[in-house]
Coordinates of C-alpha atoms in Angstrom, one line a residue:
Chain F
X91 CA 0.0 0.0 0.0
X92 CA 2.6 2.5 1.1
X93 CA 4.9 1.3 -1.6
X94 CA 2.4 1.8 -4.4
X95 CA 1.7 5.3 -3.0
X96 CA 5.3 6.3 -3.3
X97 CA 5.5 4.9 -6.8
X98 CA 2.5 7.1 -7.7
X99 CA 4.1 10.1 -6.1
X100 CA 7.4 9.5 -7.9
X101 CA 5.5 9.3 -11.2
X102 CA 3.8 12.6 -10.5
X103 CA 7.2 14.2 -9.7
X104 CA 8.5 13.0 -13.1
X105 CA 5.4 14.2 -14.9
X106 CA 5.6 17.6 -13.2
X107 CA 9.3 18.1 -14.1
X108 CA 8.7 16.8 -17.6
X109 CA 6.0 19.3 -18.3
X110 CA 8.1 22.1 -16.8
X111 CA 10.9 21.1 -19.0
X112 CA 8.7 21.1 -22.1
X113 CA 7.2 24.6 -21.4
X114 CA 10.6 26.1 -20.7
X115 CA 12.3 24.4 -23.7
X116 CA 11.2 27.0 -26.3
X117 CA 12.3 29.8 -24.0
X118 CA 15.7 28.3 -23.4
X119 CA 16.2 27.7 -27.1
X120 CA 15.2 31.2 -27.9
X121 CA 17.7 32.7 -25.4
X122 CA 20.5 30.4 -26.7
X123 CA 19.7 31.3 -30.3
X124 CA 19.6 35.0 -29.5
X125 CA 23.4 34.8 -28.9
X126 CA 24.1 32.6 -31.9
X127 CA 26.0 34.3 -34.6
X128 CA 24.7 32.1 -37.4
X129 CA 22.3 33.7 -39.7
X130 CA 20.3 30.5 -40.1
X131 CA 18.4 29.3 -37.2
X132 CA 19.6 25.7 -37.3
X133 CA 22.0 23.8 -35.1
X134 CA 24.9 23.6 -34.4
X135 CA 25.6 26.7 -32.5
X136 CA 28.2 29.0 -34.1
X137 CA 29.9 31.8 -32.1
X138 CA 28.7 33.8 -29.3
X139 CA 27.5 37.3 -30.3
X140 CA 25.4 40.2 -29.0
X141 CA 25.0 41.5 -32.5
X142 CA 21.3 40.8 -32.6
X143 CA 20.7 42.8 -29.4
X144 CA 22.5 45.8 -30.9
X145 CA 20.5 45.5 -34.0
X146 CA 17.2 45.5 -32.2
X147 CA 18.1 48.5 -30.2
X148 CA 19.1 50.4 -33.3
X149 CA 16.2 49.2 -35.5
X150 CA 13.7 52.1 -35.9
X151 CA 10.8 49.7 -36.7
X152 CA 11.3 47.8 -33.5
X153 CA 11.6 51.0 -31.6
X154 CA 8.5 52.4 -33.2
X155 CA 6.6 49.3 -32.4
X156 CA 7.8 49.3 -28.9
X157 CA 6.8 52.9 -28.4
X158 CA 3.4 52.4 -29.8
X159 CA 2.9 49.2 -27.7
X160 CA 4.0 51.0 -24.6
X161 CA 1.7 53.9 -25.2
X162 CA -1.3 51.7 -26.1
X163 CA -0.8 49.2 -23.3
X164 CA -0.3 52.0 -20.7
X165 CA -3.5 53.7 -21.8
X166 CA -5.4 50.4 -21.9
X167 CA -4.3 49.3 -18.4
X168 CA -5.0 52.7 -16.9
X169 CA -8.4 52.9 -18.5
X170 CA -9.3 49.3 -17.6
X171 CA -8.1 49.6 -14.0
X172 CA -10.0 52.8 -13.3
X173 CA -13.2 51.6 -15.0
X174 CA -12.9 48.2 -13.4
X175 CA -12.6 49.8 -10.0
X176 CA -15.9 51.5 -10.3
X177 CA -17.6 48.5 -11.9
X178 CA -16.3 46.2 -9.2
X179 CA -17.4 48.6 -6.5
X180 CA -20.9 48.8 -7.7
X181 CA -21.1 45.0 -8.4
X182 CA -19.9 44.2 -4.9
X183 CA -22.0 46.7 -3.1
X184 CA -25.3 46.5 -4.8
X185 CA -28.0 43.8 -4.8
X186 CA -30.8 44.0 -7.2
X187 CA -32.7 41.7 -9.5
X188 CA -30.9 40.8 -12.6
X189 CA -27.6 41.4 -11.0
X190 CA -26.3 37.9 -11.9
X191 CA -27.1 38.8 -15.5
X192 CA -25.0 41.9 -15.2
X193 CA -22.2 39.9 -13.6
X194 CA -22.3 37.6 -16.6
X195 CA -22.4 40.5 -19.0
X196 CA -19.2 41.8 -17.5
X197 CA -17.5 38.5 -17.8
X198 CA -18.6 37.5 -21.4
X199 CA -15.6 39.0 -23.1
X200 CA -13.6 36.3 -21.4
X201 CA -15.3 33.6 -23.4
X202 CA -15.2 35.4 -26.7
X203 CA -12.1 34.6 -28.8
X204 CA -10.0 37.7 -29.4
X205 CA -10.3 37.2 -33.1
X206 CA -14.0 37.7 -32.8
X207 CA -13.6 40.8 -30.7
X208 CA -11.2 42.2 -33.3
X209 CA -13.2 41.3 -36.3
X210 CA -16.6 42.5 -35.1
X211 CA -15.2 45.8 -33.8
X212 CA -13.5 46.4 -37.1
X213 CA -16.7 45.7 -39.0
X214 CA -18.8 47.8 -36.7
X215 CA -16.5 50.8 -36.4
X216 CA -15.6 50.9 -40.1
X217 CA -19.3 50.9 -40.8
X218 CA -19.6 53.9 -38.5
X219 CA -16.9 55.6 -40.6
X220 CA -13.9 55.2 -38.2
X221 CA -10.6 54.3 -39.8
X222 CA -8.5 51.6 -38.1
X223 CA -5.9 53.2 -35.9
X224 CA -4.2 52.9 -32.6
X225 CA -7.2 54.5 -30.8
X226 CA -9.3 51.6 -31.9
X227 CA -6.7 49.2 -30.7
X228 CA -6.9 50.8 -27.3
X229 CA -10.6 50.4 -27.2
X230 CA -10.5 46.8 -28.4
X231 CA -7.8 45.8 -25.9
X232 CA -9.6 47.5 -23.1
X233 CA -12.6 45.3 -23.7
X234 CA -10.4 42.2 -23.6
X235 CA -8.7 43.0 -20.3
X236 CA -11.7 44.5 -18.5
X237 CA -13.1 41.1 -17.2
X238 CA -9.7 40.2 -15.7
X239 CA -9.5 43.6 -14.0
X240 CA -13.0 43.4 -12.6
X241 CA -12.5 39.9 -11.3
X242 CA -9.3 40.8 -9.6
X243 CA -10.6 43.9 -8.0
X244 CA -14.0 42.6 -6.9
X245 CA -12.1 39.7 -5.3
X246 CA -10.2 42.1 -3.2
X247 CA -13.2 44.3 -2.4
X248 CA -15.3 41.5 -1.2
X249 CA -12.7 40.9 1.5
X250 CA -13.0 44.4 2.9
X251 CA -15.4 44.3 5.9
X252 CA -18.6 46.1 5.1
X253 CA -18.9 47.7 8.6
X254 CA -15.9 49.8 7.9
X255 CA -17.9 51.7 5.3
X256 CA -21.1 51.7 7.3
X257 CA -19.2 53.2 10.2
X258 CA -18.1 56.0 7.9
X259 CA -21.6 56.6 6.6
X260 CA -23.1 56.8 10.1
X261 CA -20.4 59.3 11.0
X262 CA -21.8 61.4 8.2
X263 CA -19.4 60.6 5.4
X264 CA -20.8 60.7 1.9
X265 CA -20.8 57.6 -0.3
X266 CA -18.2 58.9 -2.6
X267 CA -15.9 60.0 0.2
X268 CA -16.1 56.7 1.9
X269 CA -15.3 55.0 -1.3
X270 CA -12.2 57.1 -1.8
X271 CA -11.0 57.1 1.8
X272 CA -11.8 53.5 2.7
X273 CA -12.0 51.3 -0.3
X274 CA -9.4 52.9 -2.5
X275 CA -6.6 52.7 0.1
X276 CA -7.3 49.2 1.0
X277 CA -7.3 48.2 -2.7
X278 CA -4.0 49.9 -3.3
X279 CA -1.9 46.9 -3.9
X280 CA -4.6 45.1 -5.9
X281 CA -5.0 48.2 -8.1
X282 CA -1.3 48.3 -8.9
X283 CA -1.2 44.5 -9.5
X284 CA -4.3 44.8 -11.8
X285 CA -2.6 47.6 -13.6
X286 CA 0.5 45.5 -14.2
X287 CA -1.4 42.4 -15.1
X288 CA -3.6 44.2 -17.7
X289 CA -0.5 45.9 -19.0
X290 CA 1.3 42.6 -19.7
X291 CA -1.8 41.2 -21.4
X292 CA -2.3 44.2 -23.6
X293 CA 1.4 44.4 -24.4
X294 CA 1.4 40.9 -25.7
X295 CA -1.9 41.0 -27.4
X296 CA -1.6 40.5 -31.2
X297 CA -4.8 39.6 -32.9
X298 CA -7.0 42.6 -31.9
X299 CA -4.2 45.0 -32.7
X300 CA -3.8 43.3 -36.0
X301 CA -7.4 43.9 -37.0
X302 CA -7.9 47.4 -35.6
X303 CA -4.7 48.9 -36.9
X304 CA -3.7 50.4 -40.2
X305 CA -0.2 51.5 -40.6
X306 CA 1.3 52.1 -37.2
X307 CA 2.7 48.9 -35.9
X308 CA 2.8 47.6 -32.3
X309 CA 5.6 45.3 -31.2
X310 CA 3.7 42.0 -31.5
X311 CA 2.6 43.0 -35.0
X312 CA 6.2 43.8 -35.9
X313 CA 7.3 40.5 -34.5
X314 CA 4.6 38.7 -36.4
X315 CA 5.4 40.4 -39.8
X316 CA 9.1 39.6 -39.4
X317 CA 8.2 36.0 -38.7
X318 CA 5.9 35.6 -41.6
X319 CA 7.8 37.5 -44.2
X320 CA 11.3 36.0 -44.3
X321 CA 13.3 35.3 -41.3
X322 CA 15.0 37.8 -39.0
X323 CA 17.3 36.3 -36.4
X324 CA 16.9 39.4 -34.2
X325 CA 13.5 38.0 -33.3
X326 CA 15.2 35.8 -30.7
X327 CA 16.7 38.8 -29.0
X328 CA 13.4 40.6 -29.0
X329 CA 11.7 37.6 -27.6
X330 CA 14.3 37.3 -24.8
X331 CA 13.9 41.0 -23.9
X332 CA 10.1 40.7 -23.9
X333 CA 10.2 37.6 -21.8
X334 CA 12.5 39.1 -19.2
X335 CA 10.4 42.3 -18.9
X336 CA 7.1 40.4 -18.6
X337 CA 8.6 38.0 -16.1
X338 CA 9.7 40.9 -13.9
X339 CA 6.3 42.6 -14.2
X340 CA 4.4 39.4 -13.7
X341 CA 6.3 38.5 -10.6
X342 CA 5.8 41.9 -9.2
X343 CA 2.1 41.7 -9.8
X344 CA 2.0 38.3 -8.1
X345 CA 3.8 39.5 -5.1
X346 CA 1.5 42.5 -4.8
X347 CA -1.6 40.3 -5.0
X348 CA -0.2 38.2 -2.1
X349 CA 0.4 41.3 -0.1
X350 CA -3.2 42.4 -0.4
Chain W
X142 CA -18.9 47.9 -23.0
X143 CA -22.3 47.9 -24.6
X144 CA -21.1 50.1 -27.4
X145 CA -17.9 48.5 -28.1
X146 CA -18.7 44.9 -27.4
X147 CA -22.4 44.0 -27.9
X148 CA -23.1 46.4 -30.8
X149 CA -20.2 45.2 -32.9
X150 CA -21.3 41.6 -32.5
X151 CA -24.9 42.4 -33.4
X152 CA -23.6 44.3 -36.4
X153 CA -21.6 41.3 -37.5
X154 CA -24.6 39.1 -37.0
X155 CA -26.5 41.4 -39.4
X156 CA -23.7 41.4 -41.9
X157 CA -23.8 37.6 -42.0
X158 CA -27.4 37.6 -43.1
X159 CA -27.0 40.2 -45.9
X160 CA -26.5 39.3 -49.5
X161 CA -23.1 40.8 -50.6
X162 CA -24.4 41.9 -54.0
X163 CA -27.9 43.2 -53.5
X164 CA -27.8 44.0 -49.8
X165 CA -31.0 42.3 -48.8
X166 CA -31.8 39.8 -46.2
X167 CA -30.7 36.3 -47.1
X168 CA -29.6 33.0 -45.7
X169 CA -27.4 32.3 -48.6
X170 CA -24.2 33.0 -46.8
X171 CA -24.8 30.2 -44.4
X172 CA -25.9 27.9 -47.2
X173 CA -22.8 28.5 -49.1
X174 CA -20.7 28.2 -46.0
X175 CA -21.9 24.7 -45.4
X176 CA -21.9 23.6 -49.0
X177 CA -18.4 24.7 -49.9
X178 CA -16.0 22.0 -49.1
X179 CA -13.2 24.3 -47.9
X180 CA -15.4 25.9 -45.2
X181 CA -17.0 22.7 -44.2
X182 CA -13.6 21.0 -43.8
X183 CA -12.0 23.7 -41.9
X184 CA -15.1 23.9 -39.6
X185 CA -14.7 20.3 -38.6
X186 CA -10.9 20.6 -38.5
X187 CA -11.3 23.4 -36.0
X188 CA -13.6 21.3 -33.9
X189 CA -11.3 18.4 -34.0
X190 CA -8.4 20.6 -33.0
X191 CA -10.3 22.0 -30.0
X192 CA -11.5 18.7 -28.7
X193 CA -8.1 17.1 -29.0
X194 CA -6.6 20.0 -27.1
X195 CA -9.2 19.6 -24.3
X196 CA -8.6 15.9 -24.2
X197 CA -4.8 16.3 -23.7
X198 CA -5.1 19.2 -21.3
X199 CA -7.5 17.4 -19.0
X200 CA -5.4 14.2 -19.2
X201 CA -2.3 16.0 -18.0
X202 CA -3.6 18.8 -15.9
X203 CA -5.5 16.6 -13.5
X204 CA -2.4 14.7 -12.3
X205 CA -0.5 18.0 -12.3
X206 CA -3.0 19.8 -10.2
X207 CA -3.3 16.9 -7.9
X208 CA 0.5 16.9 -7.5
X209 CA 0.8 20.6 -6.7
X210 CA -2.1 20.4 -4.3
X211 CA -1.5 17.2 -2.4
X212 CA 1.8 15.7 -3.1
X213 CA 4.3 18.5 -3.1
X214 CA 5.6 20.1 0.1
X215 CA 3.4 23.1 1.1
X216 CA 6.3 25.4 1.1
X217 CA 7.0 24.9 -2.6
X218 CA 3.4 25.1 -3.8
X219 CA 3.4 28.8 -4.8
X220 CA 6.8 28.3 -6.5
X221 CA 5.5 25.3 -8.5
X222 CA 2.5 27.3 -9.7
X223 CA 4.6 30.3 -10.6
X224 CA 7.0 28.0 -12.5
X225 CA 4.1 26.6 -14.4
X226 CA 2.6 30.0 -15.3
X227 CA 5.7 32.2 -15.9
X228 CA 6.5 31.0 -19.5
X229 CA 3.0 32.1 -20.6
X230 CA 3.9 35.7 -20.0
X231 CA 6.0 35.7 -23.1
X232 CA 4.3 36.5 -26.3
X233 CA 2.3 33.7 -27.8
X234 CA 3.8 34.2 -31.2
X235 CA 7.4 34.1 -30.1
X236 CA 6.8 30.8 -28.2
X237 CA 5.2 29.3 -31.2
X238 CA 8.0 30.4 -33.3
X239 CA 10.6 28.9 -30.9
X240 CA 8.8 25.6 -31.2
X241 CA 9.4 25.9 -35.0
X242 CA 13.1 26.0 -34.2
X243 CA 12.9 22.9 -32.1
X244 CA 10.5 20.8 -34.1
X245 CA 11.5 21.5 -37.7
X246 CA 13.2 18.9 -39.7
X247 CA 16.5 20.8 -39.2
X248 CA 15.7 21.8 -35.7
X249 CA 17.1 21.1 -32.3
X250 CA 15.5 17.7 -31.8
X251 CA 16.7 16.2 -35.0
X252 CA 20.1 17.7 -34.4
X253 CA 20.3 16.1 -31.0
X254 CA 19.3 12.8 -32.3
X255 CA 21.7 12.8 -35.2
X256 CA 24.5 14.1 -32.9
X257 CA 24.2 11.2 -30.5
X258 CA 23.2 8.4 -32.9
X259 CA 24.5 9.5 -36.3
X260 CA 21.1 8.9 -37.6
X261 CA 19.4 11.4 -39.9
X262 CA 15.8 11.5 -38.8
X263 CA 12.8 13.4 -40.2
X264 CA 10.2 14.3 -37.6
X265 CA 7.4 15.3 -40.0
X266 CA 5.8 16.9 -37.1
X267 CA 5.9 20.6 -37.9
X268 CA 3.2 22.1 -40.1
X269 CA 0.6 19.5 -39.3
X270 CA -2.5 19.2 -37.2
X271 CA -0.4 17.4 -34.6
X272 CA 1.8 20.4 -34.1
X273 CA -1.2 22.7 -33.6
X274 CA -2.7 20.4 -31.1
X275 CA 0.6 20.2 -29.3
X276 CA 1.1 24.0 -29.1
X277 CA -2.4 24.7 -27.9
X278 CA -2.4 21.8 -25.5
X279 CA 0.5 23.3 -23.6
X280 CA -1.5 26.5 -23.1
X281 CA -4.6 24.5 -22.1
X282 CA -2.6 22.5 -19.6
X283 CA -1.4 25.6 -17.9
X284 CA -4.9 27.1 -17.7
X285 CA -6.7 24.0 -16.7
X286 CA -4.1 23.1 -14.0
X287 CA -4.5 26.5 -12.5
X288 CA -8.2 26.4 -12.4
X289 CA -8.3 22.8 -11.2
X290 CA -5.8 23.7 -8.5
X291 CA -8.1 26.5 -7.3
X292 CA -10.9 24.0 -6.9
X293 CA -8.8 21.3 -5.3
X294 CA -7.3 23.6 -2.7
X295 CA -10.7 24.2 -1.2
X296 CA -11.4 20.5 -0.7
X297 CA -11.7 19.8 3.0
X298 CA -8.7 17.6 4.0
X299 CA -10.9 15.9 6.6
X300 CA -12.8 14.2 3.8
X301 CA -9.6 12.6 2.6
X302 CA -8.7 11.5 6.1
X303 CA -12.2 10.1 6.6
X304 CA -11.8 8.1 3.4
X305 CA -8.5 6.5 4.5
X306 CA -9.8 5.9 8.1
X307 CA -12.7 4.0 6.7
X308 CA -10.4 1.9 4.6
X309 CA -10.8 3.5 1.2
X310 CA -7.8 3.4 -1.1
X311 CA -6.3 6.0 -3.4
X312 CA -8.6 5.1 -6.2
X313 CA -11.7 5.7 -4.0
X314 CA -10.2 9.0 -2.8
X315 CA -9.8 10.3 -6.3
X316 CA -13.1 8.9 -7.7
X317 CA -15.3 9.9 -4.8
X318 CA -13.8 13.0 -3.3
X319 CA -11.3 14.8 -5.5
X320 CA -12.8 14.3 -8.9
X321 CA -16.4 15.4 -8.0
X322 CA -15.2 18.3 -5.9
X323 CA -12.8 19.7 -8.5
X324 CA -15.3 19.4 -11.3
X325 CA -16.1 23.1 -11.4
X326 CA -12.5 23.9 -12.1
X327 CA -12.3 21.2 -14.7
X328 CA -15.4 22.5 -16.5
X329 CA -14.3 26.2 -16.5
X330 CA -10.8 25.2 -17.6
X331 CA -12.1 23.0 -20.5
X332 CA -14.5 25.5 -21.7
X333 CA -11.9 28.3 -21.7
X334 CA -9.4 26.0 -23.4
X335 CA -12.0 25.1 -26.0
X336 CA -12.8 28.7 -26.8
X337 CA -9.2 29.7 -27.0
X338 CA -8.4 26.8 -29.3
X339 CA -11.2 27.4 -31.8
X340 CA -10.4 31.1 -32.0
X341 CA -6.7 31.0 -32.1
X342 CA -4.9 32.2 -35.2
X343 CA -1.2 32.3 -34.3
X344 CA -0.5 28.7 -33.3
X345 CA -2.3 27.1 -36.3
X346 CA -0.4 29.4 -38.6
X347 CA 3.1 29.0 -37.2
X348 CA 2.9 25.4 -36.2
X349 CA 0.0 24.0 -38.2
X350 CA 1.0 25.6 -41.5
X351 CA -1.3 27.1 -44.0
X352 CA -2.3 24.2 -46.2
X353 CA -5.1 23.0 -44.0
X354 CA -6.5 26.1 -42.5
X355 CA -8.7 26.4 -39.4
X356 CA -11.6 28.8 -39.4
X357 CA -9.7 31.6 -37.8
X358 CA -7.1 31.4 -40.6
X359 CA -9.8 31.3 -43.3
X360 CA -11.5 34.2 -41.7
X361 CA -8.4 36.3 -41.8
X362 CA -7.4 35.4 -45.3
X363 CA -11.0 36.2 -46.5
X364 CA -10.8 39.7 -45.0
X365 CA -7.3 40.5 -46.1
X366 CA -7.6 38.8 -49.4
X367 CA -11.0 39.3 -51.0
X368 CA -12.5 41.7 -48.5
X369 CA -15.7 39.7 -48.5
X370 CA -17.0 40.9 -45.2
X371 CA -20.2 39.0 -45.4
X372 CA -18.5 35.6 -45.7
X373 CA -16.1 36.5 -42.9
X374 CA -19.0 37.6 -40.8
X375 CA -20.7 34.3 -41.4
X376 CA -17.6 32.4 -40.3
X377 CA -17.4 34.6 -37.2
X378 CA -21.0 33.9 -36.4
X379 CA -20.6 30.1 -36.8
X380 CA -17.8 30.4 -34.2
X381 CA -20.1 32.4 -31.9
X382 CA -22.8 29.7 -32.2
X383 CA -20.2 27.0 -31.3
X384 CA -19.1 29.1 -28.3
X385 CA -22.6 29.5 -27.1
X386 CA -23.1 25.8 -27.2
X387 CA -19.7 25.3 -25.5
X388 CA -20.8 27.6 -22.7
X389 CA -23.8 25.5 -21.7
X390 CA -21.8 23.5 -19.1
X391 CA -20.9 26.8 -17.5
X392 CA -24.6 27.5 -16.8
X393 CA -24.5 24.9 -14.1
X394 CA -21.8 27.0 -12.4
X395 CA -23.4 30.4 -12.6
X396 CA -24.6 30.3 -9.0
X397 CA -21.1 30.2 -7.9
X398 CA -20.1 33.4 -9.6
X399 CA -21.0 36.0 -7.1
X400 CA -19.7 39.4 -6.2
X401 CA -20.8 39.8 -2.7
X402 CA -19.2 40.4 0.6

C-alpha cells in the first residue's frame, strides 16, 4: 500500500518536471539562439554574439513598435483599471434583481475569442466611418482586459469588511468620500497589481491589434510580420527581452496580490 | 462595453445575413458556407483541434493539479504554480516560433538525435495538425491546471482522512472525493481552453501551417484577401454559435459566480 503510493508520487514528480521542461524548452532555445552568430536558425551553434541585441536597439521599426505598444498598453491598463474599480465597487455593493445577468455580462468578453472581438469591432467601427488606428486598438484591448481587472478587484473588495464603510456613513461621510477614503486605500496593492497584469496582457496582445490597426505597428505586429515575411534572427533577441520584462512585471504583480 | 462589445457583435450578426451583392436579407451566406468544401472541412478541423486540445489538457492537468495540491511540500506550492505560469507571460507568437526552431526537420531535436546516434531523422511533425494540437495543449494544460488547483485547494482535508480511516484506497479517494469536488475547475478550464483553441490564429499558422487552415485562418485570409465581409461575418457567427453551445456547461456553475461580501 505504502509502496504503491510512493511509486505514484514519484510518477507525479516525473510528470511535473517533464511538463516544466517542455514549457521552458522554447524559452531556453530562444535565449540560446539570441546569442548565436549564425544567420540561419539551425543547429549547431556557431559563435557567441550580442549583435542581434545591438541590431534590435538600433532598428527604428522595432523602436516604433515598442513605443506604440508601450503607449497603447499604458492607456489600456490605466483605463481598464479605473473603469474596473468602479464596476467592481458597484457590483460588490449592490444587490438587485438581474444582478447575476449583469455579472455575466461583464465576464462575457472572457469567453469570446480575441479574433471575434477584433473582427466585429473592425466591421462595426468601419461601418460607422472610423478608420482603423491605434485609438481603436486601445478600445479593443480594453474590452479584452476588463473582465480580468473586474475579477481581480472585486475579489479584493469582497474581503473588505462592510462595517468599515457603514461606520463612515453613520459618521456622516458621503458615499463617494467613503469610497475614496476606505475602499481605495485598501485596494491599493490590488490596483497596482491589476494595472501591471492588464499591462502585460495588452502588451502581448496581437490579434485585436492586427485587425484594428492600419499603418502604425505595435511590437507584437512587428514580430509577427518579421516571422511571416522571411526570417530575421533578431527575433530571438526581441523575444528574450520581452520575456524578461514580462517576467519581472508578472512576478511583481503576483507579489502585490499576495500582499493584499 | 455595450457600445464596443455588444453592438459590434450584433452588427456582425446582421452582416452575415446580408447578401453581398444586392444588400437584402438572405440565408445564402450560411448555405454557401456549409456547402463549400473548404469551409466545411475547416469547420470540422477546427472542432477536432479544439476537442483534442481539451482531451490532452484534461489528461495531463488533472495529475499535475493533484501533484501541486496534495503531493508537493506546502512550502513549494506557490513556487510550483509560478514555475508553471511564468512562461506564458512571453508572447504567444514568439513561443510558437521557438517551437518551430525545435521541431522543424533541421531543428534542435533532429540535431540532437543525429548528434548522438549519427542517424538522420525526419520528424514530419511541424506544419501538421499534430503540431497545432501540441502547441495549444501546452497552453490548455497551464490554464486547466491553474483552475483545477483553485478548486482542489478548497477541498476539506478531513474528507480525505475520513476516506482512508474508513479503509478507502487512493482510487476511491480520487473517484469519490477529489474528482467530483474539483469538477467546477475542470469545467471552466475546459470551456476556456476550447474557446481559445477554436479562436486561435497564431499557433495554427506558425505550427500547423497554411495548407489545412482552421476557421480563424480562413476568416483572416478572407478579410485580407477578397475583403468579402459577409462571408467573414458568417464564419465569425458560426464560431459564436459554437461558443454559445460550449458555454452551456458553464450555466450549471453560474450560481457560484457572485460578487458579494
